[in-house]
Coordinates of C-alpha atoms and ligand atoms in Angstrom, one line a residue:
Chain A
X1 CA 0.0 0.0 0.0
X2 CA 0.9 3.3 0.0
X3 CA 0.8 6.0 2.1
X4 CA -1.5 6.2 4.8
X5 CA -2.8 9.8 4.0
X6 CA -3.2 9.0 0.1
X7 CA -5.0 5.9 1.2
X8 CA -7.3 7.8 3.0
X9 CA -8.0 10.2 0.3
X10 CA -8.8 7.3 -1.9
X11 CA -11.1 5.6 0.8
X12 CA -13.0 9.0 1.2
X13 CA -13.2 9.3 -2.3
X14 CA -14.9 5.7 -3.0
X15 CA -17.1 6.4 0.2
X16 CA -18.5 9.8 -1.3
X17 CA -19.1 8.2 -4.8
X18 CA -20.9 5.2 -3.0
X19 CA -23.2 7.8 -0.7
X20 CA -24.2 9.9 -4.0
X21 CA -24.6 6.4 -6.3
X22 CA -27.1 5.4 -3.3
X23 CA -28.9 8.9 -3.1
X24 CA -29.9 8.6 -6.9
X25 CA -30.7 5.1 -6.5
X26 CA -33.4 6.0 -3.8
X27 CA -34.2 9.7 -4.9
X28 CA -36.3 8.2 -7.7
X29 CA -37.8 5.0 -5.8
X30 CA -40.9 4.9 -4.2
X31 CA -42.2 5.2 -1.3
X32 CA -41.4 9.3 -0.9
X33 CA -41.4 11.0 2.4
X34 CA -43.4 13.9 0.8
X35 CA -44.0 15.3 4.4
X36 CA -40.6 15.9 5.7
X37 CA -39.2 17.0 1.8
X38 CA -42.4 19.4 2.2
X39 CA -40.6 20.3 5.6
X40 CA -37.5 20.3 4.2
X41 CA -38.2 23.0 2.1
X42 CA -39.4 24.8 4.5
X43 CA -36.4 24.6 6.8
X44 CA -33.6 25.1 3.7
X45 CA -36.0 28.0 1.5
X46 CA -37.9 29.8 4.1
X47 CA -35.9 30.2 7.3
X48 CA -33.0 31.6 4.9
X49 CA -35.2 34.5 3.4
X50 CA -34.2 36.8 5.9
X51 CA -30.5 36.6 5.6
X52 CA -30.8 36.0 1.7
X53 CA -32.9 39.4 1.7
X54 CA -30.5 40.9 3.9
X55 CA -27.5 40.2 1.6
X56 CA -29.1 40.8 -1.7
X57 CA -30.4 43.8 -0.7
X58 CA -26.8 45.4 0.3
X59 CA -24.8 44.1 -2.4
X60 CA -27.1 45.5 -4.8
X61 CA -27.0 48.6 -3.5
X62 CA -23.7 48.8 -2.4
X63 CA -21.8 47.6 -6.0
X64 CA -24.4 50.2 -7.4
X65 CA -22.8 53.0 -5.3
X66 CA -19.1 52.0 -5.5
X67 CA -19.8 51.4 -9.9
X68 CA -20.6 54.6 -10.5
X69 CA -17.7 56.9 -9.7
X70 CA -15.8 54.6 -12.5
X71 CA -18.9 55.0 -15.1
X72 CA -18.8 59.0 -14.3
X73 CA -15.3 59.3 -15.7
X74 CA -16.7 58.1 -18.8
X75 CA -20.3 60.1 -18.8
X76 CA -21.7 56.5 -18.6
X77 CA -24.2 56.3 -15.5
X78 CA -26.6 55.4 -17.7
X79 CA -25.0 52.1 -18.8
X80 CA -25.0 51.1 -14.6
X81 CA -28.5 49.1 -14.8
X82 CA -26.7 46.6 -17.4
X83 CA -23.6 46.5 -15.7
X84 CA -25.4 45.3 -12.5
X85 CA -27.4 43.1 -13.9
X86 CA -25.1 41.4 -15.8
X87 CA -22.8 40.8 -12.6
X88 CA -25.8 40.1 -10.1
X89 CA -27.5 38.1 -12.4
X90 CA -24.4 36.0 -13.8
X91 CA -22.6 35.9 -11.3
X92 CA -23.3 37.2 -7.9
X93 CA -26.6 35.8 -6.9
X94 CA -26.0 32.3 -7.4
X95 CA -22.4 32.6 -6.0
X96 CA -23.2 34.8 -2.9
X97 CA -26.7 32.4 -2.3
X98 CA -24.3 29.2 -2.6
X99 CA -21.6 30.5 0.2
X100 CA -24.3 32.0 2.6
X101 CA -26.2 29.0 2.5
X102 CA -23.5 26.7 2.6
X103 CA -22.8 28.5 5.9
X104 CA -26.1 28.2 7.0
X105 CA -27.9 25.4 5.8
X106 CA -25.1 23.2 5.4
X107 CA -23.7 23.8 8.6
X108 CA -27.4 23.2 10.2
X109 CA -27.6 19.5 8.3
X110 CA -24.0 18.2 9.3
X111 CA -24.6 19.2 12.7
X112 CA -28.5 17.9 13.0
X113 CA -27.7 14.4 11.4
X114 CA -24.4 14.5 13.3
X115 CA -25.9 14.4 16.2
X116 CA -28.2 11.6 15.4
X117 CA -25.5 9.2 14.1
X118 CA -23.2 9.9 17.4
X119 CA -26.0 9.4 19.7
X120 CA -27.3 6.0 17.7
X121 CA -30.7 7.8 16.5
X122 CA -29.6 6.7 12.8
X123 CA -29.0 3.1 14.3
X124 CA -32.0 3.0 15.8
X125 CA -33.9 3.7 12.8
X126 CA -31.9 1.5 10.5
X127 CA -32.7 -1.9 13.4
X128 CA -36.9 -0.5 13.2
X129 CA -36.7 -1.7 9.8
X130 CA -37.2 1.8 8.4
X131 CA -35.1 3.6 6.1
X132 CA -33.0 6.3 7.3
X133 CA -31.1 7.4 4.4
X134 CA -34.1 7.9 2.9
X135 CA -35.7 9.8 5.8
X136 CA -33.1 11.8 6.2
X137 CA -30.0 12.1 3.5
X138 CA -33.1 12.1 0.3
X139 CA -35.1 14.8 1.8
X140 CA -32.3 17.0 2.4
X141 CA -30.7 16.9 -0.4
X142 CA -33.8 17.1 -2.9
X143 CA -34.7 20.1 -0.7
X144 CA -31.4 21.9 -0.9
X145 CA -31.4 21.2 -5.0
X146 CA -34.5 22.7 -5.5
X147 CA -34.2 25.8 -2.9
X148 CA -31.0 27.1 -3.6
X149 CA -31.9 28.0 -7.1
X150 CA -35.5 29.4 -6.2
X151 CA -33.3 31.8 -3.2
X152 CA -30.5 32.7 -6.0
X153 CA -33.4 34.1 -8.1
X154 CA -34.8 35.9 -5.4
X155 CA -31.5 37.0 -4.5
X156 CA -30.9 38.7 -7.9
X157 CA -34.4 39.9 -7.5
X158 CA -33.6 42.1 -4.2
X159 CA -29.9 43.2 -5.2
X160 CA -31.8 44.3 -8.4
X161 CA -34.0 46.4 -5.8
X162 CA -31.1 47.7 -4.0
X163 CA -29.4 48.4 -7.1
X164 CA -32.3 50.4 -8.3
X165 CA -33.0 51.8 -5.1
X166 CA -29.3 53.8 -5.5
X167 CA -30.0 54.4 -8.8
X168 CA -33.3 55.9 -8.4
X169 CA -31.8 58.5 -5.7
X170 CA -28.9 59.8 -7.9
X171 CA -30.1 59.4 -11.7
X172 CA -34.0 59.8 -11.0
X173 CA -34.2 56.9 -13.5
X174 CA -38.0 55.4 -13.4
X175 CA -38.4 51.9 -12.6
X176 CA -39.5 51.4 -16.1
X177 CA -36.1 52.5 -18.2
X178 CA -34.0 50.9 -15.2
X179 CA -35.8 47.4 -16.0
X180 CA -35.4 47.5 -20.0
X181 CA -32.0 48.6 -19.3
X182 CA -31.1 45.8 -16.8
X183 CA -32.2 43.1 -19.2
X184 CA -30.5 44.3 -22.1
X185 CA -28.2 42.5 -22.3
X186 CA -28.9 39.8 -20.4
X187 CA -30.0 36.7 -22.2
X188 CA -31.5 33.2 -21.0
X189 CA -28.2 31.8 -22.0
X190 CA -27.7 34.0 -18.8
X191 CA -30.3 33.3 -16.6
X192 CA -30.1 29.0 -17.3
X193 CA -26.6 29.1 -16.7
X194 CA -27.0 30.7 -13.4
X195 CA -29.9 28.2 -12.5
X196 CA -27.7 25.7 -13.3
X197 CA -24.9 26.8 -11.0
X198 CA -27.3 27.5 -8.4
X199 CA -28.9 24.1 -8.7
X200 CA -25.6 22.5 -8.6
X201 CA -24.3 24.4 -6.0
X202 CA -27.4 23.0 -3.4
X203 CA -27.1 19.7 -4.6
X204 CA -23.4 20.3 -3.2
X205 CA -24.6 21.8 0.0
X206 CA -27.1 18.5 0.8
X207 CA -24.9 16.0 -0.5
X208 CA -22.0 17.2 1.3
X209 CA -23.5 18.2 4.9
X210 CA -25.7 15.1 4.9
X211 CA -22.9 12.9 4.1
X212 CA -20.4 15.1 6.6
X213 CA -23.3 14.6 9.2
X214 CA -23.6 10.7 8.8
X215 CA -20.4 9.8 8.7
X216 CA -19.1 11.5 12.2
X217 CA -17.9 9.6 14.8
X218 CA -16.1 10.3 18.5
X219 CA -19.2 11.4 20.3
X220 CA -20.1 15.4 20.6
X221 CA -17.0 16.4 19.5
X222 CA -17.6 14.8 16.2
X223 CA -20.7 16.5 15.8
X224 CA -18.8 20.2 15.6
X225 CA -16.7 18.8 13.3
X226 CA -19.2 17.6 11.2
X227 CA -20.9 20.5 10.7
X228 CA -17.4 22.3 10.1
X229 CA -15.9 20.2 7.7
X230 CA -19.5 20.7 5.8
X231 CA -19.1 24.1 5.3
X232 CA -15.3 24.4 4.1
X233 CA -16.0 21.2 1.8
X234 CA -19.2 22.9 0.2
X235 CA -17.9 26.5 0.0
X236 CA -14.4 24.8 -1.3
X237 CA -16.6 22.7 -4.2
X238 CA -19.1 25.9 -4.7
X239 CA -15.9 27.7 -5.9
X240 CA -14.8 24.8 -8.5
X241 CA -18.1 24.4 -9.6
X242 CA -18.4 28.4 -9.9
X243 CA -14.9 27.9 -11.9
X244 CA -16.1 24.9 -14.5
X245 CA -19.3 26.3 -15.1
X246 CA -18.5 29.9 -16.1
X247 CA -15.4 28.1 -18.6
X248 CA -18.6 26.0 -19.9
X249 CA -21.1 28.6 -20.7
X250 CA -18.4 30.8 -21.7
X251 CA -18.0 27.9 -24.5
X252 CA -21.6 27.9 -25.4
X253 CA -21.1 32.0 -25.8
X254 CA -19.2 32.2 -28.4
Chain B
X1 CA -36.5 -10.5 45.8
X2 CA -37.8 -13.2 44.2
X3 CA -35.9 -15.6 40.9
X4 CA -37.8 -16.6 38.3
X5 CA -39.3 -19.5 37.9
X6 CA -37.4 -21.9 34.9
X7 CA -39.5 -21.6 31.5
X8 CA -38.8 -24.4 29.5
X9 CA -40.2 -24.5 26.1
X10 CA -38.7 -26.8 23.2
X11 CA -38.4 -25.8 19.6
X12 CA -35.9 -24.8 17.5
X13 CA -33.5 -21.9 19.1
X14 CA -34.5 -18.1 18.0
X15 CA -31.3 -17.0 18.3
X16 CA -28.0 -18.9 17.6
X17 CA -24.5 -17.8 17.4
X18 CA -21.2 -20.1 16.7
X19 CA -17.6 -19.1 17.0
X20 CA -18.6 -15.6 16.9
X21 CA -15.5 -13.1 16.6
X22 CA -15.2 -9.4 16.1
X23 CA -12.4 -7.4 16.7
X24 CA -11.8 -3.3 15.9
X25 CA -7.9 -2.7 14.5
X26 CA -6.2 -4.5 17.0
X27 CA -9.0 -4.7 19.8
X28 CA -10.0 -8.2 19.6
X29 CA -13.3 -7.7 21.1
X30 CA -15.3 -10.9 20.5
X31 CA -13.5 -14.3 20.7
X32 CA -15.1 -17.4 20.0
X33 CA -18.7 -16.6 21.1
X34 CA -21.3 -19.4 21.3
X35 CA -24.8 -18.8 22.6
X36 CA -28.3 -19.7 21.7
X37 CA -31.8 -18.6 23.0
X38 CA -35.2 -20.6 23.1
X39 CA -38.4 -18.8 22.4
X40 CA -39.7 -17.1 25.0
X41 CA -37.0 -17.1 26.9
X42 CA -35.2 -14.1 28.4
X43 CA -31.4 -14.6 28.9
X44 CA -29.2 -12.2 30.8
X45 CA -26.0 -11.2 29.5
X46 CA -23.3 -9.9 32.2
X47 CA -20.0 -8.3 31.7
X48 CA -17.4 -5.6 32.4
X49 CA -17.7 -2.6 30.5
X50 CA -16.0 -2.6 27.2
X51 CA -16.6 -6.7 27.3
X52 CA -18.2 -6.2 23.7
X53 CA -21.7 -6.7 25.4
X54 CA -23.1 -3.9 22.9
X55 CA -21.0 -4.8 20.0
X56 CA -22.2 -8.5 20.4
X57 CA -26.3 -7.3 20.2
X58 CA -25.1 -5.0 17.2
X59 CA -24.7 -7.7 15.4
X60 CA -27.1 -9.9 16.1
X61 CA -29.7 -6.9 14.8
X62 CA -27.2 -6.6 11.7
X63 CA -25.7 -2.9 12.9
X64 CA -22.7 -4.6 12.6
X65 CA -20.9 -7.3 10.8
X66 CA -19.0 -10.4 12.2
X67 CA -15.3 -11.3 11.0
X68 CA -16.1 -14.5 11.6
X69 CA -18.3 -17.4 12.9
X70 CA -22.1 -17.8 12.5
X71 CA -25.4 -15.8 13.8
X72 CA -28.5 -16.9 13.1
X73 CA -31.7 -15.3 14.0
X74 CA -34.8 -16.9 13.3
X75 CA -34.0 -19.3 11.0
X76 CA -32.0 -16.7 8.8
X77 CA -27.7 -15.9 9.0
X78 CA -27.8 -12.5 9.5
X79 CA -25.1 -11.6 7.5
X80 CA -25.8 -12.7 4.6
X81 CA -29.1 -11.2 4.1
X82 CA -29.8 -8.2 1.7
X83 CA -31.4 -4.8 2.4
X84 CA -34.7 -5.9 2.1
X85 CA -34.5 -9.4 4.0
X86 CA -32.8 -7.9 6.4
X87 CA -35.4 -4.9 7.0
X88 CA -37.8 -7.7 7.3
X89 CA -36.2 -9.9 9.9
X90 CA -35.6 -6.7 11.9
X91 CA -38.9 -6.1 12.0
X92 CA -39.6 -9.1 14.3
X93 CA -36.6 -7.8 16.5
X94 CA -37.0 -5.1 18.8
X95 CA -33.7 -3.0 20.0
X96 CA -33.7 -1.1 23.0
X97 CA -30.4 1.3 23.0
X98 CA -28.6 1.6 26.0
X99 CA -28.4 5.6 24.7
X100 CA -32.9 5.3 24.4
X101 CA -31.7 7.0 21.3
X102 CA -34.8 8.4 21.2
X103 CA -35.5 11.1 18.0
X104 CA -35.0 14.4 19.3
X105 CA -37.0 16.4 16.6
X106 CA -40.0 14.6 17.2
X107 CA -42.8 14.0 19.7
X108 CA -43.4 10.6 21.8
X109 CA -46.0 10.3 19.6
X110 CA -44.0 10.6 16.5
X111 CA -41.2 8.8 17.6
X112 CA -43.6 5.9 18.4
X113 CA -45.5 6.0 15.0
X114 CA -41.8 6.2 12.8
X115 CA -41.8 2.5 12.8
X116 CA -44.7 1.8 12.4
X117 CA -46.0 3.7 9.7
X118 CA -43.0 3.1 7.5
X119 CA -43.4 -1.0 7.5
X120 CA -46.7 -1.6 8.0
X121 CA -49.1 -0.7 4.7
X122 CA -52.3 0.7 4.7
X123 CA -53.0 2.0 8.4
X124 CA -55.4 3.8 8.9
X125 CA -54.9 7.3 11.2
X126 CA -57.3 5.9 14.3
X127 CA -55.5 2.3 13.8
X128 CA -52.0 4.2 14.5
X129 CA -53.3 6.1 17.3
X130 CA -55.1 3.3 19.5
X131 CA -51.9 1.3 18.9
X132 CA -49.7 4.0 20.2
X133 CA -51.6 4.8 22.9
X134 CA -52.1 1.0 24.0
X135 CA -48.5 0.7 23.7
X136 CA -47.7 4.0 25.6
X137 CA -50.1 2.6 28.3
X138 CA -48.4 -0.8 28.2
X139 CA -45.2 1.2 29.7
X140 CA -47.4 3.1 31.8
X141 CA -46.4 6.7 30.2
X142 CA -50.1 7.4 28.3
X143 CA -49.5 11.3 29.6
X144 CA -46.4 12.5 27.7
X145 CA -48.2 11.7 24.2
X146 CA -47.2 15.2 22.7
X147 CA -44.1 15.7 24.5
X148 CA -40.9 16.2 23.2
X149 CA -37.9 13.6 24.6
X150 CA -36.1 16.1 25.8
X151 CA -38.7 16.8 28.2
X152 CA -38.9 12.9 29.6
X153 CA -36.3 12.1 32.4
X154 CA -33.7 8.9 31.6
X155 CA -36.2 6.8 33.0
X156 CA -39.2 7.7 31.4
X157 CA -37.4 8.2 28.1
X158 CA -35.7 4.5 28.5
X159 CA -39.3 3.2 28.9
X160 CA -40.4 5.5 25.6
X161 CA -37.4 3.6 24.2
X162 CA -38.7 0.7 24.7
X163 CA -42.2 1.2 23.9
X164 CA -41.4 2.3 20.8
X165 CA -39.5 -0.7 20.3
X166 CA -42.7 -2.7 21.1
X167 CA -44.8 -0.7 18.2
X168 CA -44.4 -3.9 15.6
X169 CA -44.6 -6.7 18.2
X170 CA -41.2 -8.0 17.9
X171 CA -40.7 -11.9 18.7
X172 CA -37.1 -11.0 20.3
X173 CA -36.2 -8.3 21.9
X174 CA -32.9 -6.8 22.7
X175 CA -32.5 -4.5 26.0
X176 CA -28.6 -3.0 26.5
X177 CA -28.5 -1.6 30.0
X178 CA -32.2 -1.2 30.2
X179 CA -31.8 0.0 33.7
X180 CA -28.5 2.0 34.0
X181 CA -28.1 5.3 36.1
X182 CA -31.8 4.6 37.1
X183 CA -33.2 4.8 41.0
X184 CA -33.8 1.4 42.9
X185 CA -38.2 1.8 42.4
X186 CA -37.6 2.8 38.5
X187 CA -35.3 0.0 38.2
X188 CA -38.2 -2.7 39.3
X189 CA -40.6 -0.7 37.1
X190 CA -38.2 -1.8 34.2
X191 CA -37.3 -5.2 35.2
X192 CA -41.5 -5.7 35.9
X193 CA -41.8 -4.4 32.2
X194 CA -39.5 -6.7 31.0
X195 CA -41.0 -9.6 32.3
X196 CA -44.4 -7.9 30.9
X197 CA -43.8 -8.2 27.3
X198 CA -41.8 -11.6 27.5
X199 CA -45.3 -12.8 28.7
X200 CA -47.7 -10.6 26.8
X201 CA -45.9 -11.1 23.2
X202 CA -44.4 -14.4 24.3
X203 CA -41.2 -12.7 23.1
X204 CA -37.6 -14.1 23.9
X205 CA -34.8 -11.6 24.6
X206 CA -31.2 -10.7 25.9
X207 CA -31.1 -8.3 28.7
X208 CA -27.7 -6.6 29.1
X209 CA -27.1 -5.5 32.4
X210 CA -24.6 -4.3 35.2
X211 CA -27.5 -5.1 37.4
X212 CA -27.3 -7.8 39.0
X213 CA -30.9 -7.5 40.8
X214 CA -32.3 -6.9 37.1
X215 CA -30.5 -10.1 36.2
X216 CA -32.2 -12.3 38.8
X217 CA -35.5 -10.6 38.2
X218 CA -35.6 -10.7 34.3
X219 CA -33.2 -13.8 33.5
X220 CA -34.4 -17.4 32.7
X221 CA -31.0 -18.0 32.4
X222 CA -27.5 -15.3 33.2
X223 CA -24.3 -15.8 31.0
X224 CA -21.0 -14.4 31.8
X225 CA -19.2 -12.6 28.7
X226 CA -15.5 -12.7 30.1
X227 CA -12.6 -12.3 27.9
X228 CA -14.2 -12.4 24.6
X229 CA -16.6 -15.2 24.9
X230 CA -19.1 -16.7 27.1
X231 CA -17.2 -18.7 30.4
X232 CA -20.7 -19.2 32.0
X233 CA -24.0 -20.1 31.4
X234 CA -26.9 -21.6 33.4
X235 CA -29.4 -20.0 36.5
X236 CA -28.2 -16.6 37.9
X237 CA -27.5 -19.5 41.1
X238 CA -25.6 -21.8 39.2
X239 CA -23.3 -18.6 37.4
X240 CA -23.0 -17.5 40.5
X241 CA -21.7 -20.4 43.0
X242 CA -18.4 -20.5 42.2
X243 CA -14.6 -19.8 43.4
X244 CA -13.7 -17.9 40.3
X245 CA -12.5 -14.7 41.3
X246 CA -13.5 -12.3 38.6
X247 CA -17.3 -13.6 39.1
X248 CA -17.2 -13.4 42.6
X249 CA -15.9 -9.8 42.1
X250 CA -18.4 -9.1 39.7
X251 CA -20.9 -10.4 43.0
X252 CA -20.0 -8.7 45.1
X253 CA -19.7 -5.3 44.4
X254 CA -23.4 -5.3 43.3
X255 CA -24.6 -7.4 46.7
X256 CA -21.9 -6.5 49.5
X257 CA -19.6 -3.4 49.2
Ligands
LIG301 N1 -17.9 0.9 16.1 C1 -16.8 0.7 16.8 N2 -15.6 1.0 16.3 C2 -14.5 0.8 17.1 N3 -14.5 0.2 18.3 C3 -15.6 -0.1 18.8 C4 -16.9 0.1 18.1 N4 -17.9 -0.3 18.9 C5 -17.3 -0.8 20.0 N5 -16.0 -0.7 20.0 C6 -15.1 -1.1 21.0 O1 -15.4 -2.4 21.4 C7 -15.3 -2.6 22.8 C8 -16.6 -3.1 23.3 O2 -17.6 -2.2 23.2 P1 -19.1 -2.4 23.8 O3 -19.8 -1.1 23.5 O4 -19.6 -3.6 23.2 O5 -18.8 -2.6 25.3 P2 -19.9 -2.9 26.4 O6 -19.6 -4.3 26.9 O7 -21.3 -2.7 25.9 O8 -19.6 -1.9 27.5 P3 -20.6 -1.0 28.4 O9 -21.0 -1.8 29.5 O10 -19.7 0.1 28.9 O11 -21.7 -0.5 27.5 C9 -14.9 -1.2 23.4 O12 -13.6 -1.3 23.7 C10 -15.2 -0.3 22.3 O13 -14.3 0.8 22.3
LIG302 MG1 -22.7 -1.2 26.1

């Protein structure tokens, strides 16, 4: 054999492609626990609105304010709808909605099915002849795929708000002209490509806090760490993702 | 405190393990275990902590998986079973964790339903309910229905625990440490329930214990897991009259010191 550390990278490797193999397998086989996916939802899409508003709404407004100086040189103000849309839309909302949720729904799901492997709830499920992957990895993870693109729309939604908000202030641009500005240049080359990314990106988040989450070990202190190593994995792969996907639509661009 | 009376009841064993060994890395753990179980009857296993007593019940439920040697449940080798035999012979087994390991984000009532209306088709809601609440009543606890566990004391959640463990009538059941850290009068609560459902569902079981009241109470038979396998087997009396230090250790710190 070889090292001890490569081993181990190849053995956590193997284990993560087995856990995702076994997550498709079951995703799309009866019976569905439509209740706790419905829940799911809830807890990934709806408890994260605030933060997502919160967010949104500043870097909007904020990348507004700090654009224009450089546009002013030029006599250009009016091009700053475009500009922001093009960089919320493409690019910041699905990014900033991937690392903020990473932080906070990831970190929630390594912790909460962390605690239940260290303190034998997943065992105990898995001897009542039920099915806890499906209970608990399935849900999640179909509920962080679906949400995270849903809250990286509404994210470019509300930076769009805060942009316009700024705008409105300084240019006296109606909400009317700002829109048909904005989407200009935006195209649903655009728009798929960042639903893509975003979709990806929550698939990431589930997969990788769920499989963080069931896989600790050593008690309370494993549970911290589970949740930890969730969020640096997920933000890590968010930013490779990020990197392949812009390369690929780039492709389709041109 | 009174022994119980011998049950004697032929058939083929419901639990049968040969040359059973498990070891983590270099902890050999289990070495050479032999032990089998007749229905309805309740045998006590004894043992030092960190004997393997756990380990050996996690595997006879499947949690884990032997390195070697043969376990046989119900007519079936446990290990070799796929997913879905599996999930069936574990319905008939019922596992009470030493941890209760009850589910912290739901209700008693929820945690008691899980089981049940995952495995068993076609339920209807008032079914479910009467059969939670006759179960809840069985461990004397019908009041905390919509409470959460982390409102229940250890006792009352070790009894939810096992309830919940009773929601699919198992024909064994498995009890690790069923009445550790709990007060002398909870303690005979427990063992009483014990003997309950071995009469009630006619169900056989092992009964892990430090206790060695709860092992004369609930045991038709003790056996001693020392060093890796079973030494001895027979009546809690029989175990128990002996010059072996180690087991006269084991004596006396629960009946003199
Ligand atoms: N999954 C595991 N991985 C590694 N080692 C384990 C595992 N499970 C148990 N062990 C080790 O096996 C030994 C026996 O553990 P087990 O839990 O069966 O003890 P026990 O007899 O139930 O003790 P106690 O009375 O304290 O509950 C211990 O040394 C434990 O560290
Ligand atoms: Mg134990």
């Amino acid at each position: 054999m070889l090292s001890k550390g490569l081993d181990d990278y190849f053995i956590g490797v193997y284990n993560a492609y087995k856990f995702i193999a076994r997550f498709f397998r079951q995703a799309f086989q009866g019976p569905f626990e439509f209740r706790e996916i419905v829940r799911q939802c809830y807890e990934v899409g709806y408890k994260s609105l605030p933060l997502i508003t919160l967010t949104g709404f500043v870097i909007g407004m904020v990348f507004t304010k700090q654009s224009r100086p450089s546009l002013i040189a030029f006599g250009a103000t009016s091009w700053l709808p475009s500009l922001i849309a093009i960089a919320t839309i493409r690019a910041l909302a699905p990014l900033v909605t991937g690392l903020i949720t990473s932080g906070k729904v990831g970190s929630h799901i390594g912790a909460e099915i962390g605690s239940m492997k260290v303190t034998e709830q997943i065992d105990a499920m898995e001897v009542s002849a039920t099915n806890p992957f499906r209970f608990l990895v399935v849900t999640r993870v179909i509920a962080t795929t679906f949400m995270i693109p849903v809250l990286a729309m509404y994210c470019g939604f509300v930076g769009m708000m805060g942009s316009f908000l700024n705008i409105y202030q300084n240019e006296k641009t109606s909400f009317s002209t700002f829109i048909a500005e904005a989407f200009k240049q935006i195209t649903f080359l655009d728009i798929g490509a960042s639903l893509i990314k975003a979709t990806a990106f929550g698939f990431t988040i589930g997969i990788v806090g769920t499989y963080k989450g069931y896989h600790a070990t050593q008690g309370t202190q494993g549970v911290g760490k589970a949740a930890n190593a969730a969020v640096v994995l997920s933000m890590f792969l968010i930013f490779v993702e990020e990197l392949v996907i812009v390369q690929v639509s780039n492709w389709f661009r041109n | 405190m009174q022994e119980k009376e011998l049950k004697k009841e032929q058939g083929p064993p419901v639990i049968s393990i040969q040359g059973l060994y498990k070891s983590f890395g270099e902890l050999d753990v289990l070495r050479g275990v032999d032990l089998e179980i007749n229905k309805g009857e309740n045998v006590v296993v004894l043992g030092r902590s960190g004997s393997g007593k756990s380990v050996l019940i996690k595997i006879i439920s499947g949690l884990l998986k032997p390195d070697k040697g043969s376990v046989n449940v119900l007519g079936k080798e446990v290990d070799t079973l796929n997913e879905k035999d599996l999930r069936a012979l574990r319905m008939k087994i019922g596992f009470s964790f030493q941890s209760s390991a009850l589910y912290d984000s739901m209700n008693v009532r929820e945690n008691l339903e899980f089981p049940l209306v995952r495995t068993v088709k076609g339920l209807g809601r008032k079914e479910i309910d009467q059969r939670v609440e006759e179960t809840l009543d069985a461990v004397g606890l019908l009041d905390k229905l919509d409470q959460m566990p982390s409102d229940l004391s250890g006792g009352q959640r070790k009894r939810i625990g096992i309830a919940r463990t009773l929601m699919l009538k198992p024909e064994i059941m498995l009890y690790d440490e069923p009445t550790a850290g709990l007060d002398p009068i909870t303690c005979i609560e427990i063992n009483n329930l014990i003997n309950e459902v071995q009469t009630r569902y006619n169900a056989s079981g092992i009964v892990i214990t430090h206790d060695l009241s709860c092992a004369k109470v609930t045991g038709d038979r003790v056996a001693m897991l020392l060093d890796g396998k079973f030494t001895r087997q027979g009546t809690f009396e029989e175990v128990f009259n002996t010059d072996d230090a180690q087991i006269k250790a084991f004596y006396n710190y629960n009946f003199i010191e």
